PDB file of C-alpha atoms in Angstrom:
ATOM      1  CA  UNK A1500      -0.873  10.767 -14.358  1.00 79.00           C
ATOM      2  CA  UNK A1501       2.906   9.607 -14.160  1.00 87.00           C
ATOM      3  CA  UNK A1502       3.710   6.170 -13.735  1.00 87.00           C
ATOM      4  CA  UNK A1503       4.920   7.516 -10.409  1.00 88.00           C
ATOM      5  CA  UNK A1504       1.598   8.295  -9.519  1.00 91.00           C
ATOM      6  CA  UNK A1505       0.253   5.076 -11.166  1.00 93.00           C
ATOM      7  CA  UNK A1506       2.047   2.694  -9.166  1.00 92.00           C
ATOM      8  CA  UNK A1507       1.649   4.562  -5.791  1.00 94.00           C
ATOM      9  CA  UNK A1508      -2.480   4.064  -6.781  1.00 94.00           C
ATOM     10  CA  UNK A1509      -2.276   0.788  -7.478  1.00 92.00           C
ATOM     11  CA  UNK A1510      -0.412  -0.589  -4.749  1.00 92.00           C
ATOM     12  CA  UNK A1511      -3.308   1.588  -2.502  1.00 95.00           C
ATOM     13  CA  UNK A1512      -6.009   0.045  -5.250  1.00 94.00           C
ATOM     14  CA  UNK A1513      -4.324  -3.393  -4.058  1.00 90.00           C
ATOM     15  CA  UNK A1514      -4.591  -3.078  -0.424  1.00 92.00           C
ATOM     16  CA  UNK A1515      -8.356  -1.830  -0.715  1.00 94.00           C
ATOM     17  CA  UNK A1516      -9.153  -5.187  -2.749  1.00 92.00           C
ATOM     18  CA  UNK A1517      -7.649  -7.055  -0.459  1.00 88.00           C
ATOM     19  CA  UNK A1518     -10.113  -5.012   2.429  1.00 91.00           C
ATOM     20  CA  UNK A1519     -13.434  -5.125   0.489  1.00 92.00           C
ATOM     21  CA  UNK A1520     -12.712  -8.973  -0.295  1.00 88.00           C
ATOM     22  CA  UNK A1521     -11.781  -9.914   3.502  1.00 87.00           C
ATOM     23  CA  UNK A1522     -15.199  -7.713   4.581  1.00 90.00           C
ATOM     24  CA  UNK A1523     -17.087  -9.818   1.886  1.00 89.00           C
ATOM     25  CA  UNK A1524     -17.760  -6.372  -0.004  1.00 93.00           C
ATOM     26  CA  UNK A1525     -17.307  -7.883  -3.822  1.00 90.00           C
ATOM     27  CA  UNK A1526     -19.379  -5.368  -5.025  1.00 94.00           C
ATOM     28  CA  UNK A1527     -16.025  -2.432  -4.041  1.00 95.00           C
ATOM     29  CA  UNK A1528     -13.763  -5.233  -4.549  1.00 92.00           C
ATOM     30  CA  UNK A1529     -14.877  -5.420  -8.409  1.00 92.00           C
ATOM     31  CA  UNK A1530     -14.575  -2.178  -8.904  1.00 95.00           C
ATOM     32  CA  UNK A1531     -11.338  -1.742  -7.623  1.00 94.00           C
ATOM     33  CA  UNK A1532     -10.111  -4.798  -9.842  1.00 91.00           C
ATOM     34  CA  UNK A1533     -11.193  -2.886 -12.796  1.00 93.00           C
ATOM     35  CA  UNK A1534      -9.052   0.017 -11.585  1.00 94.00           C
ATOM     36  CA  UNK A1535      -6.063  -2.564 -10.891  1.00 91.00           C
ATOM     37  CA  UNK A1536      -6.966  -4.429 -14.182  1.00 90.00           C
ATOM     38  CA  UNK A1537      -6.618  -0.460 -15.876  1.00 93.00           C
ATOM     39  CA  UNK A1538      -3.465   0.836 -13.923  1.00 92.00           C
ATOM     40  CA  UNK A1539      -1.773  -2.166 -14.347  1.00 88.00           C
ATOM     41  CA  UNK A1540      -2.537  -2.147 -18.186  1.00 88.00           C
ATOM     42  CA  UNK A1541      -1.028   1.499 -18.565  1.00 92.00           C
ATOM     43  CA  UNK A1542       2.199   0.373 -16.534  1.00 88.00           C
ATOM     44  CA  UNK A1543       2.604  -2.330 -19.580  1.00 83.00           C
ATOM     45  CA  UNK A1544       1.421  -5.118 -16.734  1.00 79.00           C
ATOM     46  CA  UNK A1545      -1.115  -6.350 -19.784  1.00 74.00           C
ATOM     47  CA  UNK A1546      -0.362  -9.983 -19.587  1.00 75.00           C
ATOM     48  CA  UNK A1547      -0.394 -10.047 -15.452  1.00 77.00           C
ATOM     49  CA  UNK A1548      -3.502  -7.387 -15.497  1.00 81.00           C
ATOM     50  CA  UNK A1549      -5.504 -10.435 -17.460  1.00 83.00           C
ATOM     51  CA  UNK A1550      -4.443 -13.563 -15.188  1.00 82.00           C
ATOM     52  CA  UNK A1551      -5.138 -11.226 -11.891  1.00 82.00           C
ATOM     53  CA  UNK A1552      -8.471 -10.548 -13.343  1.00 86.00           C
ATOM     54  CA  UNK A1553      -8.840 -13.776 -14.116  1.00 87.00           C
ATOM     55  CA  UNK A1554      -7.609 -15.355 -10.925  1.00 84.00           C
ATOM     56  CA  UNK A1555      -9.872 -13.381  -8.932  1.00 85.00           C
ATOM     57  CA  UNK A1556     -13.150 -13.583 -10.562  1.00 86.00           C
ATOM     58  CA  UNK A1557     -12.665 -17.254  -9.992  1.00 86.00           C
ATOM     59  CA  UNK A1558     -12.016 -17.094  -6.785  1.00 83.00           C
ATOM     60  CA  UNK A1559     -14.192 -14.083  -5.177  1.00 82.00           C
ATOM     61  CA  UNK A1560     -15.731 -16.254  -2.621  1.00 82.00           C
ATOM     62  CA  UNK A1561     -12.725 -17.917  -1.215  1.00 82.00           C
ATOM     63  CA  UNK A1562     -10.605 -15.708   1.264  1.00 77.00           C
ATOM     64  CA  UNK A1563      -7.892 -17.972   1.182  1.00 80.00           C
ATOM     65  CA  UNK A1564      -7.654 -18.027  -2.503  1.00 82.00           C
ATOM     66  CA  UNK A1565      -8.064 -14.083  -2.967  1.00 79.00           C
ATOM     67  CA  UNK A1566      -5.433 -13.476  -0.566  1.00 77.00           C
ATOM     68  CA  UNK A1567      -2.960 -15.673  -2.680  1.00 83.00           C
ATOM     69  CA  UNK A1568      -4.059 -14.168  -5.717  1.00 81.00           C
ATOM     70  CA  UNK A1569      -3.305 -10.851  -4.683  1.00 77.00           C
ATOM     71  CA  UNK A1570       0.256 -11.778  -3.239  1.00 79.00           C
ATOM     72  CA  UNK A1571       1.019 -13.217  -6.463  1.00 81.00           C
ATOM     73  CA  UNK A1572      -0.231 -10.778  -8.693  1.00 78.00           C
ATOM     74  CA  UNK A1573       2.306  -8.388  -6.439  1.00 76.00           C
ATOM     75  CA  UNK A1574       4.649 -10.388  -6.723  1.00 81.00           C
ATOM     76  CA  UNK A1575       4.754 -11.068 -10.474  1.00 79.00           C
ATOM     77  CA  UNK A1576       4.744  -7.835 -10.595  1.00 77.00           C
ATOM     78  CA  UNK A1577       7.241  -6.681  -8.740  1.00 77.00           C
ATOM     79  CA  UNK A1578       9.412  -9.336 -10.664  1.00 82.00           C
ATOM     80  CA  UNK A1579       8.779  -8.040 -13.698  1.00 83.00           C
ATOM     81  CA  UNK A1580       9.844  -4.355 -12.914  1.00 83.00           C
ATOM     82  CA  UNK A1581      13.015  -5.753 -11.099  1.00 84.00           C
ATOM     83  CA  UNK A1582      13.841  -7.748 -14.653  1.00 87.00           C
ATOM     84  CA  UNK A1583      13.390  -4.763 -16.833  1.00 85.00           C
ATOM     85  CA  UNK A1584      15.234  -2.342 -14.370  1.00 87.00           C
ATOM     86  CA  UNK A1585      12.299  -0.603 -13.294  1.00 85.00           C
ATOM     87  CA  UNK A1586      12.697  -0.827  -9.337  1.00 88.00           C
ATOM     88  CA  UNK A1587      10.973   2.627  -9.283  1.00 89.00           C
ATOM     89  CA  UNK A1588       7.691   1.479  -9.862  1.00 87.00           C
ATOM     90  CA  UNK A1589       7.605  -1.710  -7.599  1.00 88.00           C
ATOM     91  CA  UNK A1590       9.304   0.573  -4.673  1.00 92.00           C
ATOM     92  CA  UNK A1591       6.110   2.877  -5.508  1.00 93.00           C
ATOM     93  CA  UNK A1592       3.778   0.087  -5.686  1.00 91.00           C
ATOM     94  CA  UNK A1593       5.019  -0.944  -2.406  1.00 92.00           C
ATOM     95  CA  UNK A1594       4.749   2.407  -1.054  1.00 95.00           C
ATOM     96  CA  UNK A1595       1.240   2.826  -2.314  1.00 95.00           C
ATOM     97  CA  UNK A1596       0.149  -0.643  -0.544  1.00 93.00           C
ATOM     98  CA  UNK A1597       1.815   0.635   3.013  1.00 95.00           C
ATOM     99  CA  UNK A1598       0.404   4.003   2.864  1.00 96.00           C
ATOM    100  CA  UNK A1599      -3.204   2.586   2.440  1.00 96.00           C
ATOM    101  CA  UNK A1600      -2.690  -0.468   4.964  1.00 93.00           C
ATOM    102  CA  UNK A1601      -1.388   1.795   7.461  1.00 94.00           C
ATOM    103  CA  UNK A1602      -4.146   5.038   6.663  1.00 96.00           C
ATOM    104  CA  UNK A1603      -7.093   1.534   7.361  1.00 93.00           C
ATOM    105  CA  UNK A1604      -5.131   0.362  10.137  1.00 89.00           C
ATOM    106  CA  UNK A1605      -5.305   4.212  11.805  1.00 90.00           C
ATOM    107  CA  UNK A1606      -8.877   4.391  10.875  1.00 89.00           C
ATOM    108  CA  UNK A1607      -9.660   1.516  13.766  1.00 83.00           C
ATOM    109  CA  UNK A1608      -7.637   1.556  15.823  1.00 81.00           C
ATOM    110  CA  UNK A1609      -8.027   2.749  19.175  1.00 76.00           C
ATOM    111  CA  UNK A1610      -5.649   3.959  21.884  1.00 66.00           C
ATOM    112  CA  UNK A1611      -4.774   1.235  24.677  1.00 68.00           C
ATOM    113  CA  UNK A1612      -6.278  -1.448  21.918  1.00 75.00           C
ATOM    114  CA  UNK A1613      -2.722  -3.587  22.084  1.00 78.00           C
ATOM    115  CA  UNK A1614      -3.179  -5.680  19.205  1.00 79.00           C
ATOM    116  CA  UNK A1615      -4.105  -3.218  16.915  1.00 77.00           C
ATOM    117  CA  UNK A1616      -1.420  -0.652  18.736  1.00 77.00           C
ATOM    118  CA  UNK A1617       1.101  -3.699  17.711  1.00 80.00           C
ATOM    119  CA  UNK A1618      -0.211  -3.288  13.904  1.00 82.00           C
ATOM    120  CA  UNK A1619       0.701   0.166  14.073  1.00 85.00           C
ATOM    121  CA  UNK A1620       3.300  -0.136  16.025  1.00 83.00           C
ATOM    122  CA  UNK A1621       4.782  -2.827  13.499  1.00 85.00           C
ATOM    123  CA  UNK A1622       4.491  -0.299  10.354  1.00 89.00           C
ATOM    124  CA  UNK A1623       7.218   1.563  11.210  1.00 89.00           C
ATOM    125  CA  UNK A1624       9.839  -0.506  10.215  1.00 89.00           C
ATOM    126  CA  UNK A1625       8.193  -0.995   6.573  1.00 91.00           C
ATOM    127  CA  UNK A1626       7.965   3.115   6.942  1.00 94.00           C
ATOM    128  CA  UNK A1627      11.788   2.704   6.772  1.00 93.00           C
ATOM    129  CA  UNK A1628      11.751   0.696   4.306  1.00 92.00           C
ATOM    130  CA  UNK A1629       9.775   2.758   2.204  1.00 94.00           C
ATOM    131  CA  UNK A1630      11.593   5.549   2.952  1.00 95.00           C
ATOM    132  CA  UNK A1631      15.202   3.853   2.432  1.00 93.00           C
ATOM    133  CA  UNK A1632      14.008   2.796  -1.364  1.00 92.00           C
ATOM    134  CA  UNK A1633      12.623   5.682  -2.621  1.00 93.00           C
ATOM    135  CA  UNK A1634      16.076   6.920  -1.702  1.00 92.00           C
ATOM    136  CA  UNK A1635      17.675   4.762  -3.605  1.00 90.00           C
ATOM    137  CA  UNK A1636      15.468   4.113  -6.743  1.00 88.00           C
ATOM    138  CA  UNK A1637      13.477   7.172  -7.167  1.00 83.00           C
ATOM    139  CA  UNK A1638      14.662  10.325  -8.745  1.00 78.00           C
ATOM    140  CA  UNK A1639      11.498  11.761  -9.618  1.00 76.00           C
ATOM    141  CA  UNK A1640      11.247  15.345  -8.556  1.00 80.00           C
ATOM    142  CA  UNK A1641       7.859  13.851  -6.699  1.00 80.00           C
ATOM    143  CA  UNK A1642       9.714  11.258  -5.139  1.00 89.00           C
ATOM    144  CA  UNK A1643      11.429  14.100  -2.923  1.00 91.00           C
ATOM    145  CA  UNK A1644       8.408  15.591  -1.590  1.00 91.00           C
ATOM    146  CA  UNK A1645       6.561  12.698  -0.763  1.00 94.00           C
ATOM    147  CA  UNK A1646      10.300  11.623   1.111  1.00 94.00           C
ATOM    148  CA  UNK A1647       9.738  14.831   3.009  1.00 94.00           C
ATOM    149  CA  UNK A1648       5.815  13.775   4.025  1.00 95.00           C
ATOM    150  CA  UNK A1649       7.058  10.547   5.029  1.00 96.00           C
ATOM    151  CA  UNK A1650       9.754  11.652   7.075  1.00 95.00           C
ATOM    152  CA  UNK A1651       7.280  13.688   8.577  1.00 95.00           C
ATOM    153  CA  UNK A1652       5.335  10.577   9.474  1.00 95.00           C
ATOM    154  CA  UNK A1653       9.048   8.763  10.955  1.00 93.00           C
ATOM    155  CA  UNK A1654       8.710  11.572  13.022  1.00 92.00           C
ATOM    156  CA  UNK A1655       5.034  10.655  14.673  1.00 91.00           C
ATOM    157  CA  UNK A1656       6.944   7.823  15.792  1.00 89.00           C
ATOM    158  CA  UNK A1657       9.474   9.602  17.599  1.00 86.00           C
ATOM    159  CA  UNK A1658       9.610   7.817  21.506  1.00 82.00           C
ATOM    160  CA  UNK A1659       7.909   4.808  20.038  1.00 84.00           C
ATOM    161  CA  UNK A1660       9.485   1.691  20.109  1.00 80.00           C
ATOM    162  CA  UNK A1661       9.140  -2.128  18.796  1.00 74.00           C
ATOM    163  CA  UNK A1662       8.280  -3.066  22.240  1.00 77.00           C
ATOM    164  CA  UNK A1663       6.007  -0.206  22.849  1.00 76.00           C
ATOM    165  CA  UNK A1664       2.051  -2.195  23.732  1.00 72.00           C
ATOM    166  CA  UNK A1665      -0.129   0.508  23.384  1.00 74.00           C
ATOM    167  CA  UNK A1666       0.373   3.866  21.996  1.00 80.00           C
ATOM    168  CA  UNK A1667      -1.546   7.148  23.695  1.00 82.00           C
ATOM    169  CA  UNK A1668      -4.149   9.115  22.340  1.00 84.00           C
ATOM    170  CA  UNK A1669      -2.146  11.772  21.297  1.00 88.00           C
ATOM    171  CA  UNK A1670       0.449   9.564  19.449  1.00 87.00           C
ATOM    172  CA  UNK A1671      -2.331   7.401  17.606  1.00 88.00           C
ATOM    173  CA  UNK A1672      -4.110  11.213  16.996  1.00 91.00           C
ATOM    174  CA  UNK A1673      -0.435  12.282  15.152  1.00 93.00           C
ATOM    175  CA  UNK A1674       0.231   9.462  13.342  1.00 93.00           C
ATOM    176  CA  UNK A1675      -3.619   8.969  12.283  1.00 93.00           C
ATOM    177  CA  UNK A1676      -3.451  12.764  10.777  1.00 95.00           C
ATOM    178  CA  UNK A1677      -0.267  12.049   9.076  1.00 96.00           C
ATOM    179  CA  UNK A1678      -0.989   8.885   7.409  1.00 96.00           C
ATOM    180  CA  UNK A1679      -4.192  10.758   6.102  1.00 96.00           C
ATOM    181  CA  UNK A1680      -2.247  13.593   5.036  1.00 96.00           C
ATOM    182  CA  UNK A1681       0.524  11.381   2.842  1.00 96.00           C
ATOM    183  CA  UNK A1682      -2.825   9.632   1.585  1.00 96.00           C
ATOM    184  CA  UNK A1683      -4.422  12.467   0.444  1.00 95.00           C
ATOM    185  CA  UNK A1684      -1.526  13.973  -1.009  1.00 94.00           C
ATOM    186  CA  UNK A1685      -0.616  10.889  -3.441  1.00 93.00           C
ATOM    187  CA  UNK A1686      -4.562  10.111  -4.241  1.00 91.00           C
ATOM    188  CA  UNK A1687      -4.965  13.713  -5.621  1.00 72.00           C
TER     189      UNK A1687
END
């Protein structure tokens, strides 16, 4: 794997830790630190891989504490690549993490459900984001066709608004299959 395709899995390995621990599921939450605690060594994250691990296993059975853990870990991380010139990888890390929040937010939602229509609703803007960095910091020839997927997805959107409540079927329906689609194409 490139380190493209490292950091797009381990912001996605991120938000899935963040799920299993918030479901009380620390038997899938372990195993995905392991995979974090991995992908994070092979991005030269060595030092932050240990603390995470260690921050979490301490603190498996406190929501409040796991959730901090996490943001930090991102964080430091995301500091780090930003001090050694490396904004590629935290924009793909960050990409990762929204493609896998928004694929779980899809999966339950339902259509005329308003709050989590909002939560959907809400991603598009960090679906801009997303899209706007990889412009800018990612010249990897798989950086362009995973632009093109996510345009696709900016274009589920189309007639949707901030202050759109509910979404229909059919718009929940597109933007569900094209989530999944971007998801499967950067897990494989």
């Amino acid at each position: 794997l490139t380190n493209y395709s490292k950091a797009i899995n381990l912001g996605i390995y991120c938000i899935d830790l963040g799920y299993a621990s918030i479901n009380d599921d620390n038997y899938n939450a372990l195993k995905y630190l392991e995979k974090i605690q991995t992908v994070m060594n092979e991005l030269n994250l060595v030092s932050q891989a240990d603390l995470f691990s260690k921050r979490f296993k301490e603190n498996i059975n406190k929501k409040d504490s796991i959730y901090k853990c996490i943001i930090r870990s991102y964080n430091e991380a995301n500091e780090y690549y930003r001090r050694n010139n490396r904004e590629d990888v935290e924009v793909m890390i960050y990409t990762g993490g929204f493609i896998e929040g928004l694929y779980i937010s899809t999966q339950f939602a339902r259509a005329n459900d308003e709050k989590a229509m909002s939560l959907v609703n809400n991603q598009q803007k960090y679906l801009d984001n997303a899209v706007s960095l990889i412009k800018i910091y990612c010249i990897q020839k798989e950086a362009e066709e995973l632009i093109l997927k996510l345009e696709s997805l900016k274009s589920a959107y189309y007639g949707i608004t901030p202050d759109t409540k509910t979404l229909t079927d059919k718009q929940l329906n597109t933007i569900k299959l094209k989530v999944a689609e971007i998801r499967n194409y950067v897990v494989n």
